[in-house]
Short mmCIF file of C-alpha atoms and ligand atoms in Angstrom, two decimals:
data_model
loop_
_atom_site.label_atom_id
_atom_site.label_comp_id
_atom_site.label_asym_id
_atom_site.label_seq_id
_atom_site.Cartn_x
_atom_site.Cartn_y
_atom_site.Cartn_z
CA MET A 1 81.68 231.97 178.18
CA ASN A 2 78.77 229.51 177.95
CA ASP A 3 80.47 226.23 177.05
CA ASP A 4 77.40 224.22 176.18
CA ILE A 5 76.39 226.60 173.36
CA VAL A 6 77.60 225.82 169.87
CA ARG A 7 77.56 228.90 167.63
CA VAL A 8 76.16 228.42 164.14
CA PHE A 9 78.08 230.18 161.38
CA ASP A 10 76.08 229.97 158.18
CA THR A 11 78.00 230.22 154.92
CA THR A 12 75.16 229.49 152.45
CA LEU A 13 75.64 232.93 150.90
CA ARG A 14 79.41 232.53 150.52
CA ASP A 15 80.60 228.90 150.25
CA GLY A 16 77.12 227.73 149.22
CA GLU A 17 76.50 230.34 146.57
CA GLN A 18 80.08 230.09 145.30
CA ALA A 19 79.20 226.53 144.27
CA ALA A 20 75.78 227.00 142.75
CA ARG A 21 76.31 227.27 139.03
CA ILE A 22 74.34 230.46 138.95
CA ASN A 23 74.58 233.67 140.92
CA LEU A 24 71.94 234.85 143.33
CA ASN A 25 71.18 238.54 142.99
CA THR A 26 71.33 240.92 145.95
CA GLY A 27 67.57 240.82 146.60
CA GLU A 28 67.63 237.02 146.75
CA LYS A 29 70.60 237.04 149.12
CA VAL A 30 68.80 239.46 151.42
CA GLN A 31 65.75 237.15 151.43
CA ILE A 32 67.93 234.23 152.53
CA ALA A 33 69.75 236.34 155.12
CA ARG A 34 66.43 237.47 156.63
CA GLN A 35 65.32 233.88 156.94
CA LEU A 36 68.66 232.89 158.51
CA GLU A 37 68.03 235.65 161.05
CA LYS A 38 64.62 234.09 161.83
CA LEU A 39 66.33 230.75 162.21
CA ASN A 40 68.46 232.49 164.85
CA VAL A 41 71.89 231.70 163.41
CA ASP A 42 74.72 233.42 165.27
CA ILE A 43 76.80 234.49 162.28
CA ILE A 44 75.94 234.93 158.59
CA GLU A 45 78.87 234.89 156.18
CA ALA A 46 77.27 237.12 153.55
CA GLY A 47 79.95 236.84 150.87
CA PHE A 48 83.48 237.60 149.74
CA PRO A 49 83.39 241.36 149.12
CA ALA A 50 86.65 241.62 147.16
CA SER A 51 85.63 238.88 144.73
CA SER A 52 83.24 241.00 142.61
CA PRO A 53 81.25 244.25 142.74
CA GLY A 54 78.09 242.10 142.99
CA ASP A 55 79.40 240.31 146.09
CA PHE A 56 80.49 243.59 147.66
CA ASP A 57 77.05 245.06 147.09
CA ALA A 58 75.27 241.98 148.49
CA VAL A 59 77.40 241.97 151.65
CA ARG A 60 76.80 245.72 152.09
CA GLN A 61 73.05 245.25 151.69
CA VAL A 62 72.82 242.29 154.08
CA ALA A 63 74.92 244.20 156.63
CA ALA A 64 72.59 247.20 156.37
CA GLU A 65 69.32 245.25 156.56
CA VAL A 66 69.87 242.22 158.79
CA ARG A 67 70.54 243.37 162.33
CA GLY A 68 70.31 240.26 164.55
CA PRO A 69 73.23 237.97 163.69
CA VAL A 70 76.86 239.02 163.32
CA ILE A 71 77.53 239.58 159.59
CA ALA A 72 80.84 238.23 158.32
CA GLY A 73 82.77 238.87 155.11
CA LEU A 74 85.53 236.64 153.76
CA ALA A 75 88.94 238.06 152.86
CA ARG A 76 92.22 236.55 151.70
CA THR A 77 95.25 237.85 153.60
CA LYS A 78 95.65 240.63 150.99
CA GLU A 79 95.30 244.17 152.25
CA GLU A 80 92.74 245.07 149.56
CA ASP A 81 90.52 242.11 150.53
CA ILE A 82 90.50 243.05 154.20
CA THR A 83 89.79 246.70 153.44
CA ALA A 84 86.97 245.72 151.05
CA ALA A 85 85.45 243.46 153.73
CA GLY A 86 85.66 246.26 156.32
CA ASN A 87 84.02 248.73 153.92
CA ALA A 88 81.24 246.36 152.87
CA LEU A 89 80.44 245.51 156.49
CA ALA A 90 80.75 248.99 157.99
CA SER A 91 77.01 249.60 158.44
CA ALA A 92 76.33 246.27 160.22
CA ALA A 93 75.11 246.24 163.81
CA ARG A 94 77.93 243.73 164.53
CA PHE A 95 80.41 242.45 162.00
CA ARG A 96 83.29 240.02 161.62
CA ILE A 97 86.21 239.90 159.19
CA HIS A 98 87.06 236.32 158.29
CA THR A 99 90.54 236.05 156.83
CA PHE A 100 92.20 232.86 155.61
CA ILE A 101 95.30 231.39 154.06
CA ALA A 102 96.25 227.83 153.15
CA THR A 103 98.70 225.99 155.43
CA SER A 104 99.04 222.50 153.90
CA PRO A 105 102.31 221.66 152.12
CA ILE A 106 100.54 221.04 148.78
CA HIS A 107 98.63 224.37 148.87
CA MET A 108 101.65 226.39 150.05
CA GLU A 109 103.97 224.96 147.39
CA TYR A 110 101.71 224.75 144.33
CA LYS A 111 98.95 227.29 144.88
CA LEU A 112 100.45 230.04 147.01
CA LYS A 113 104.08 229.41 145.97
CA MET A 114 105.07 230.54 149.47
CA THR A 115 107.30 229.10 152.16
CA PRO A 116 105.85 228.43 155.64
CA ALA A 117 107.76 231.50 156.91
CA GLU A 118 106.08 233.66 154.25
CA VAL A 119 102.68 232.26 155.20
CA LEU A 120 103.32 233.19 158.85
CA LYS A 121 104.10 236.77 157.78
CA GLU A 122 100.83 236.92 155.82
CA VAL A 123 98.89 235.69 158.85
CA GLU A 124 100.47 238.33 161.04
CA SER A 125 99.87 241.29 158.74
CA ALA A 126 96.33 240.22 157.76
CA VAL A 127 95.07 239.52 161.27
CA ARG A 128 96.63 242.72 162.64
CA LEU A 129 95.00 244.76 159.88
CA ALA A 130 91.61 243.10 160.38
CA ALA A 131 91.89 243.61 164.16
CA SER A 132 92.53 247.31 163.59
CA ILE A 133 89.10 247.48 161.88
CA THR A 134 87.06 245.26 164.21
CA SER A 135 87.55 243.34 167.44
CA ASP A 136 85.71 240.38 165.87
CA VAL A 137 88.29 238.63 163.66
CA GLU A 138 88.17 235.02 162.54
CA PHE A 139 91.19 233.27 161.10
CA SER A 140 91.03 230.06 159.01
CA SER A 141 93.90 227.79 157.99
CA GLU A 142 92.68 226.52 154.64
CA ASP A 143 93.25 222.76 154.18
CA ALA A 144 94.05 222.48 157.90
CA SER A 145 93.28 218.75 158.00
CA ARG A 146 96.18 218.08 155.58
CA SER A 147 98.56 220.51 157.31
CA ASP A 148 101.45 219.67 159.61
CA ILE A 149 100.10 219.90 163.15
CA ASP A 150 103.22 221.61 164.59
CA PHE A 151 103.08 224.30 161.90
CA LEU A 152 99.34 224.65 162.36
CA ALA A 153 99.73 225.19 166.11
CA GLU A 154 102.29 227.92 165.38
CA VAL A 155 99.95 229.58 162.85
CA TYR A 156 96.96 229.61 165.21
CA ALA A 157 99.01 230.85 168.16
CA LEU A 158 100.26 233.73 166.00
CA ALA A 159 96.74 234.54 164.79
CA ILE A 160 95.57 234.76 168.42
CA GLU A 161 98.52 236.95 169.36
CA CYS A 162 97.62 239.32 166.49
CA GLY A 163 93.96 239.62 167.53
CA ALA A 164 91.94 236.71 166.10
CA ARG A 165 89.18 235.56 168.47
CA THR A 166 87.71 232.71 166.40
CA LEU A 167 90.05 230.05 165.05
CA ASN A 168 88.65 227.89 162.31
CA ILE A 169 89.91 224.41 161.40
CA PRO A 170 88.67 223.61 157.87
CA ASP A 171 88.59 220.18 156.31
CA THR A 172 88.65 221.97 152.96
CA VAL A 173 88.69 218.91 150.72
CA GLY A 174 86.57 216.60 152.90
CA TYR A 175 89.51 214.26 153.49
CA ALA A 176 89.24 213.66 157.24
CA MET A 177 87.67 210.71 159.03
CA PRO A 178 85.51 211.44 162.10
CA ASN A 179 87.69 209.83 164.81
CA GLU A 180 90.87 211.17 163.30
CA PHE A 181 89.43 214.69 162.86
CA GLY A 182 88.09 214.72 166.43
CA GLU A 183 91.54 213.81 167.76
CA PHE A 184 93.23 216.30 165.44
CA CYS A 185 90.99 219.14 166.68
CA SER A 186 91.41 218.06 170.29
CA ASN A 187 95.24 218.11 169.91
CA ILE A 188 95.28 221.56 168.34
CA ILE A 189 92.95 222.97 170.99
CA LYS A 190 95.10 221.49 173.80
CA ARG A 191 98.34 222.82 172.30
CA VAL A 192 97.12 226.32 171.48
CA GLY A 193 94.65 226.76 174.34
CA ARG A 194 91.06 227.97 174.47
CA ASP A 195 91.22 230.98 176.79
CA GLY A 196 89.23 233.85 175.32
CA VAL A 197 88.86 232.21 171.93
CA ILE A 198 86.29 230.05 170.13
CA TRP A 199 87.40 227.05 168.11
CA SER A 200 85.45 226.46 164.94
CA VAL A 201 85.28 223.80 162.23
CA HIS A 202 84.34 223.97 158.56
CA CYS A 203 83.91 220.55 156.94
CA HIS A 204 83.34 219.72 153.30
CA ASN A 205 81.46 216.66 152.20
CA ASP A 206 83.62 214.98 149.55
CA LEU A 207 83.39 211.60 151.28
CA GLY A 208 79.93 212.28 152.69
CA LEU A 209 81.39 212.91 156.17
CA GLY A 210 80.99 216.68 156.55
CA VAL A 211 78.35 216.41 159.30
CA ALA A 212 80.05 213.45 161.05
CA ASN A 213 83.39 215.30 161.13
CA THR A 214 81.71 218.46 162.42
CA LEU A 215 80.02 216.55 165.23
CA ALA A 216 83.28 214.80 166.13
CA ALA A 217 84.89 218.24 166.41
CA VAL A 218 82.12 219.44 168.74
CA ARG A 219 82.90 216.45 171.00
CA ALA A 220 86.53 217.57 170.87
CA GLY A 221 85.71 221.10 172.03
CA ALA A 222 84.75 223.11 168.93
CA ARG A 223 82.08 225.68 169.81
CA GLN A 224 81.38 227.11 166.38
CA VAL A 225 80.21 225.07 163.38
CA GLU A 226 80.37 226.38 159.82
CA CYS A 227 77.68 224.98 157.58
CA THR A 228 75.11 225.69 154.88
CA ILE A 229 71.41 225.13 154.35
CA ASN A 230 70.78 221.90 152.42
CA GLY A 231 74.54 221.25 152.53
CA LEU A 232 75.11 223.51 149.50
CA GLY A 233 78.74 224.22 148.77
CA GLU A 234 81.84 223.56 146.71
CA ARG A 235 81.88 220.17 144.95
CA ALA A 236 79.94 217.72 147.19
CA GLY A 237 79.02 220.63 149.44
CA ASN A 238 79.52 221.77 153.02
CA ALA A 239 78.22 220.14 156.19
CA SER A 240 74.47 220.67 156.29
CA MET A 241 73.21 222.94 159.05
CA GLU A 242 69.94 221.16 159.61
CA GLU A 243 71.70 217.81 160.10
CA ILE A 244 74.32 219.17 162.52
CA VAL A 245 71.77 221.07 164.57
CA MET A 246 69.29 218.20 164.77
CA GLY A 247 72.14 215.83 165.64
CA LEU A 248 73.10 218.02 168.59
CA ARG A 249 69.52 218.59 169.68
CA THR A 250 68.37 214.98 169.35
CA ARG A 251 71.51 213.59 171.03
CA PHE A 252 72.10 216.22 173.72
CA ASP A 253 72.72 213.24 176.01
CA HIS A 254 75.79 212.43 173.88
CA PHE A 255 77.15 215.92 173.16
CA GLY A 256 76.10 217.96 176.18
CA ALA A 257 75.97 221.00 173.89
CA ASP A 258 73.26 222.63 171.79
CA THR A 259 72.71 225.56 169.45
CA ARG A 260 70.31 228.52 169.67
CA ILE A 261 68.61 227.61 166.39
CA ASP A 262 64.81 227.72 166.04
CA THR A 263 64.60 224.33 164.33
CA THR A 264 60.92 224.80 163.41
CA LYS A 265 62.11 227.11 160.60
CA PHE A 266 64.26 224.44 158.90
CA PHE A 267 61.73 223.15 156.43
CA SER A 268 60.73 226.57 155.09
CA THR A 269 64.36 227.74 154.98
CA SER A 270 65.39 224.67 153.04
CA LYS A 271 62.59 225.20 150.51
CA LEU A 272 63.41 228.88 150.17
CA VAL A 273 67.09 228.19 149.47
CA SER A 274 66.23 225.40 147.05
CA HIS A 275 63.81 227.64 145.17
CA LEU A 276 66.15 230.61 144.98
CA THR A 277 69.21 228.62 143.92
CA GLY A 278 67.36 226.17 141.67
CA VAL A 279 69.18 223.30 143.44
CA PRO A 280 66.61 220.64 144.39
CA VAL A 281 66.59 218.81 147.73
CA GLN A 282 66.77 215.02 147.36
CA PRO A 283 63.55 213.40 148.69
CA ASN A 284 65.43 211.23 151.21
CA LYS A 285 67.62 214.09 152.50
CA ALA A 286 67.89 213.88 156.30
CA VAL A 287 65.69 216.34 158.24
CA VAL A 288 64.28 218.38 155.30
CA GLY A 289 63.68 215.87 152.47
CA ILE A 290 60.01 215.36 151.62
CA ASN A 291 60.34 211.71 152.65
CA ALA A 292 62.23 212.43 155.87
CA PHE A 293 59.09 211.67 157.91
CA ALA A 294 57.22 209.39 155.49
CA HIS A 295 56.63 205.83 156.65
CA GLU A 296 56.01 203.42 153.78
CA ALA A 297 56.50 199.90 155.14
CA GLY A 298 53.42 198.37 156.78
CA ILE A 299 55.33 197.38 159.92
CA HIS A 300 56.66 200.93 160.27
CA GLN A 301 53.21 202.45 159.72
CA HIS A 302 51.75 200.15 162.34
CA GLY A 303 54.49 201.08 164.81
CA VAL A 304 54.03 204.81 164.21
CA LEU A 305 50.27 204.51 164.67
CA CYS A 306 50.84 202.83 168.04
CA ASN A 307 53.52 205.26 169.14
CA ARG A 308 55.33 207.72 166.83
CA ALA A 309 58.59 207.29 168.78
CA THR A 310 58.90 203.71 167.50
CA TYR A 311 60.25 204.99 164.18
CA GLU A 312 60.59 208.77 164.66
CA ILE A 313 63.58 210.11 166.59
CA MET A 314 62.44 213.70 165.99
CA THR A 315 58.97 215.00 165.18
CA PRO A 316 58.09 216.60 161.83
CA GLU A 317 56.80 219.59 163.83
CA SER A 318 60.22 220.12 165.41
CA VAL A 319 61.68 220.94 161.97
CA GLY A 320 58.58 222.70 160.62
CA SER A 321 57.67 219.95 158.17
CA PRO A 322 54.05 220.78 157.34
CA GLY A 323 52.91 217.32 156.31
CA THR A 324 50.37 218.64 153.86
CA ASP A 325 50.25 221.72 151.70
CA LEU A 326 47.88 224.38 153.03
CA HIS A 327 45.58 226.01 150.50
CA LEU A 328 44.26 229.55 150.33
CA GLY A 329 41.33 230.71 148.18
CA LYS A 330 39.58 233.85 147.01
CA HIS A 331 38.00 234.42 150.41
CA SER A 332 41.39 234.58 152.11
CA GLY A 333 42.24 238.12 153.18
CA LYS A 334 45.49 240.04 152.93
CA HIS A 335 46.34 239.26 156.54
CA ALA A 336 46.03 235.47 156.13
CA PHE A 337 47.94 235.71 152.86
CA GLY A 338 50.73 237.77 154.48
CA GLU A 339 51.03 235.29 157.35
CA ARG A 340 51.30 232.38 154.95
CA VAL A 341 54.00 234.18 152.97
CA GLU A 342 56.00 234.72 156.18
CA GLN A 343 55.54 231.08 157.21
CA LEU A 344 56.90 230.04 153.83
CA GLY A 345 60.08 231.97 154.66
CA TYR A 346 59.60 235.08 152.48
CA HIS A 347 60.08 238.57 153.84
CA LEU A 348 58.29 241.21 151.82
CA THR A 349 58.15 244.96 152.23
CA SER A 350 54.62 246.36 152.61
CA ASP A 351 54.65 247.50 148.94
CA GLN A 352 55.74 244.04 147.83
CA LEU A 353 53.00 242.48 149.95
CA VAL A 354 50.35 244.67 148.29
CA GLU A 355 51.69 243.71 144.85
CA ALA A 356 51.88 240.02 145.80
CA PHE A 357 48.31 240.08 147.12
CA GLU A 358 47.10 241.53 143.80
CA TYR A 359 48.75 238.63 141.94
CA PHE A 360 47.27 236.21 144.42
CA LYS A 361 43.75 237.55 143.78
CA THR A 362 44.27 237.27 140.00
CA LEU A 363 45.39 233.68 140.53
CA CYS A 364 42.28 232.97 142.64
CA ASP A 365 40.14 234.04 139.67
CA LYS A 366 41.88 231.37 137.59
CA LYS A 367 41.89 228.50 140.07
CA LYS A 368 39.84 227.59 143.15
CA ASP A 369 42.59 226.60 145.57
CA VAL A 370 45.97 228.29 145.64
CA SER A 371 48.60 225.95 147.09
CA ASP A 372 51.81 226.87 148.91
CA GLY A 373 53.70 225.77 145.81
CA ASP A 374 51.65 228.15 143.62
CA ILE A 375 52.34 231.03 146.02
CA GLU A 376 56.06 230.31 146.11
CA ALA A 377 56.30 230.06 142.33
CA PHE A 378 54.65 233.35 141.58
CA LEU A 379 56.31 235.18 144.49
CA MET A 380 59.64 234.11 143.04
CA ASP A 381 58.73 235.10 139.51
CA ARG A 382 56.85 238.36 140.03
CA ILE A 383 58.18 239.76 143.31
CA ILE A 384 61.54 238.44 144.47
CA GLN A 385 63.69 237.77 141.45
CA ALA A 386 62.88 240.78 139.32
CA THR A 387 66.11 242.25 138.00
CA PRO A 388 65.96 245.99 138.72
CA VAL A 389 67.27 247.09 135.32
CA ARG A 390 65.29 245.24 132.67
CA GLN A 391 66.35 245.26 129.05
CA TYR A 392 63.41 243.22 127.79
CA GLU A 393 59.83 242.87 128.96
CA LEU A 394 57.25 240.41 127.64
CA MET A 395 54.34 242.30 126.08
CA ASP A 396 52.49 239.60 124.17
CA TYR A 397 52.81 236.06 122.90
CA ALA A 398 50.82 233.60 120.82
CA VAL A 399 51.65 230.00 120.07
CA THR A 400 49.77 227.91 117.52
CA ILE A 401 50.05 224.16 117.78
CA GLY A 402 48.46 222.40 114.81
CA SER A 403 47.70 218.68 114.71
CA GLY A 404 50.21 217.88 111.96
CA GLY A 405 52.70 220.67 111.26
CA LYS A 406 55.25 222.35 113.44
CA PRO A 407 54.21 224.89 116.12
CA THR A 408 54.57 228.60 115.41
CA ALA A 409 55.23 231.29 118.03
CA SER A 410 54.87 235.02 117.78
CA ILE A 411 56.47 237.08 120.57
CA THR A 412 56.39 240.79 121.31
CA LEU A 413 59.04 242.19 123.65
CA SER A 414 59.50 245.75 124.74
CA HIS A 415 63.10 246.97 124.51
CA LYS A 416 64.14 250.59 125.17
CA ASN A 417 60.51 251.77 124.93
CA GLN A 418 59.93 250.06 121.61
CA ASP A 419 57.82 246.98 120.92
CA ILE A 420 59.49 244.40 118.73
CA THR A 421 57.60 241.40 117.32
CA GLU A 422 59.08 238.31 115.75
CA ALA A 423 57.73 234.88 114.83
CA ALA A 424 59.38 231.50 114.38
CA VAL A 425 58.61 227.85 113.77
CA GLY A 426 60.08 225.22 116.13
CA ASN A 427 60.17 221.55 117.00
CA GLY A 428 57.81 222.19 119.87
CA PRO A 429 55.98 225.25 121.25
CA VAL A 430 58.83 226.19 123.61
CA ASP A 431 61.43 225.79 120.87
CA ALA A 432 59.33 228.01 118.58
CA ALA A 433 58.97 230.67 121.31
CA TYR A 434 62.69 230.65 122.12
CA ARG A 435 63.60 230.91 118.43
CA ALA A 436 61.30 233.93 118.10
CA ILE A 437 62.94 235.57 121.15
CA LEU A 438 66.41 234.92 119.72
CA ARG A 439 65.39 236.79 116.58
CA ILE A 440 64.59 239.82 118.75
CA LEU A 441 67.78 239.71 120.82
CA ASN A 442 70.95 241.06 119.32
CA PHE A 443 73.05 238.26 120.81
CA GLU A 444 72.73 234.50 121.09
CA PRO A 445 72.94 233.01 124.60
CA GLU A 446 73.27 229.25 124.97
CA LEU A 447 70.48 227.45 126.84
CA THR A 448 72.32 225.18 129.31
CA GLU A 449 69.49 224.06 131.56
CA PHE A 450 65.74 223.87 131.18
CA LYS A 451 63.26 222.48 133.71
CA ILE A 452 59.49 222.64 134.01
CA ARG A 453 57.48 221.46 136.98
CA ALA A 454 53.97 221.69 138.35
CA THR A 455 53.67 223.34 141.74
CA SER A 456 51.15 220.79 143.03
CA GLU A 457 49.49 217.55 141.98
CA GLN A 458 46.33 219.29 140.73
CA ALA A 459 45.57 219.58 137.00
CA ASP A 460 45.23 223.37 137.34
CA ALA A 461 48.58 223.74 139.15
CA VAL A 462 50.78 226.69 138.33
CA GLY A 463 53.59 225.71 135.97
CA GLU A 464 57.06 226.83 136.97
CA ALA A 465 59.93 226.98 134.50
CA HIS A 466 63.61 227.38 135.37
CA VAL A 467 66.25 228.07 132.75
CA ILE A 468 69.97 228.80 132.82
CA LEU A 469 71.55 230.74 129.96
CA ARG A 470 75.24 231.16 129.27
CA TYR A 471 76.99 233.85 127.29
CA LYS A 472 80.78 234.37 127.24
CA ASP A 473 81.17 232.28 130.41
CA ILE A 474 78.55 234.26 132.32
CA ARG A 475 75.65 232.19 133.56
CA ALA A 476 72.28 233.51 134.61
CA GLN A 477 69.14 231.81 135.79
CA GLY A 478 65.56 232.80 135.26
CA ARG A 479 62.29 231.51 136.65
CA GLY A 480 58.81 232.00 135.30
CA ALA A 481 55.45 231.01 136.74
CA SER A 482 52.03 230.97 135.16
CA THR A 483 48.92 228.84 134.89
CA ASP A 484 49.92 228.70 131.19
CA ILE A 485 53.11 226.64 131.02
CA ILE A 486 54.24 228.21 127.71
CA GLU A 487 54.02 231.66 129.27
CA ALA A 488 56.05 230.37 132.26
CA THR A 489 58.84 229.17 129.95
CA ILE A 490 58.90 232.46 128.03
CA ARG A 491 59.01 234.49 131.26
CA ALA A 492 61.86 232.35 132.60
CA TYR A 493 63.89 232.88 129.42
CA ILE A 494 63.38 236.65 129.45
CA GLU A 495 64.31 236.89 133.13
CA ALA A 496 67.54 234.99 132.43
CA VAL A 497 68.30 237.37 129.53
CA ASN A 498 67.79 240.38 131.82
CA ARG A 499 70.07 238.83 134.43
CA LEU A 500 72.72 238.12 131.82
CA TYR A 501 72.73 241.83 131.00
CA SER A 502 73.12 242.77 134.70
CA ALA A 503 75.87 240.19 135.30
CA ALA A 504 77.70 241.25 132.13
CA ALA A 505 77.51 244.94 133.11
CA ALA A 506 78.90 244.13 136.60
CA ARG A 507 81.85 242.37 134.96
CA GLU A 508 82.22 245.02 132.26
CA VAL A 509 81.56 242.47 129.52
CA ALA A 510 79.84 243.80 126.39
CA ILE A 511 76.64 242.20 125.10
O1 KIV B 601 86.84 225.30 152.65
C1 KIV B 601 87.56 226.20 153.14
O2 KIV B 601 88.69 225.98 153.57
C2 KIV B 601 87.00 227.55 153.16
C3 KIV B 601 87.77 228.56 153.93
C4 KIV B 601 87.79 229.87 153.24
C5 KIV B 601 87.23 228.65 155.32
O3 KIV B 601 85.94 227.78 152.65
ZN1 ZN B 602 84.78 225.87 152.37
#
């Protein structure tokens, strides 16, 4: 076994998506998984198949379509979870069942209501069952960092005896401190042994130490790191992949270990995940923030002009940070367009590419330069997000904004092959449009989030709207893009309505 390689286990689609307040649909998850494959991650945790039919379907689809990395599915120690994971993953080129149970006193007593002896029995039956389905079984002791180390050593030794080959030590609530966690991992590894197994860590970021704890564990002998793009995840998130990987790469002198990641794909992957989840990346975020390589202070600028290494410990190129937006125009051909789309991290089928190119040409008729941001916005709206079963489609809209009175909107939607038109007055044009749509719908979702942004600094930039609707505790997001910002907001709302229908149907909730 190559001991200076640290395996990267990405859990953006499971722990990351679990935390986003909206659900990604299967198509969006496949987009992210394809990009993770390009990034060269070793393992993709595609979801928790027993948690919902939507998750099962997404794991099945990722397993069928993404052939490079090992595809993992999460399962509690319950028989039905492990069977569901095995079924969802069956078509993968290589797959892993990742089973877990909590081992800390507080979780065992209050959450599981189990004694330590009962937990040991669960570990045994779950790992044996998983190992009867695949030779690649990972076992995690949830809340390991707050567990008794003697009990933990017993649990891991049993998991190995029953067939687990990856042993994960989670800092589930982000409680650990780097030195302490490094020592803790080192003690467990010494007591249980490392022959034929890989030790892994999974650190949450509640005290902002997810990456530091992960790196301390690598120093202690961990050779798998569990992480997410942009640090997405429960509460304050998981350790961020880009920070761990660049830490190892930049300070190989300190760690003597590295990953197989193609770091030049970080910037596009981060943008893709941010776009699809609607969770923005803070400008000063390490590695992928838009200011990560910006030098403002005069002294810094002077130093960088003399020699970039004065203030840059990694180059923007090494993480794929483009510096400036590239622009395409009406003379750009399908090939150049397709290449740009790939560089931005999107993976389209040939039919989707033809459709996207048509939109691109229409956009070129409206504006001279089409920026990366414009391309991303309309790809997301017209190509990637489209809910397969659509209840409502926008047919026409008109908004009148007078100088004195209130704006009026008239909207026509097609529903079950029938056009329905309604009009309403509102406090602003968007309010009027949304009121008119509500008159057409036969239910009333609550608008919980509404954002509009321009895709570039130009006056003719594409406007992108993002809304989240809630109905009976189901949340759905929708994005819309157009050179007309009112149209973008209407499209976003209708997409969210269509997604609410799909999510409600999956959960057998009536609308
Ligand atoms: O945080 C955690 O403990 C987890 C486990 C399921 C690995 O996500
Ligand atoms: Zn977690």
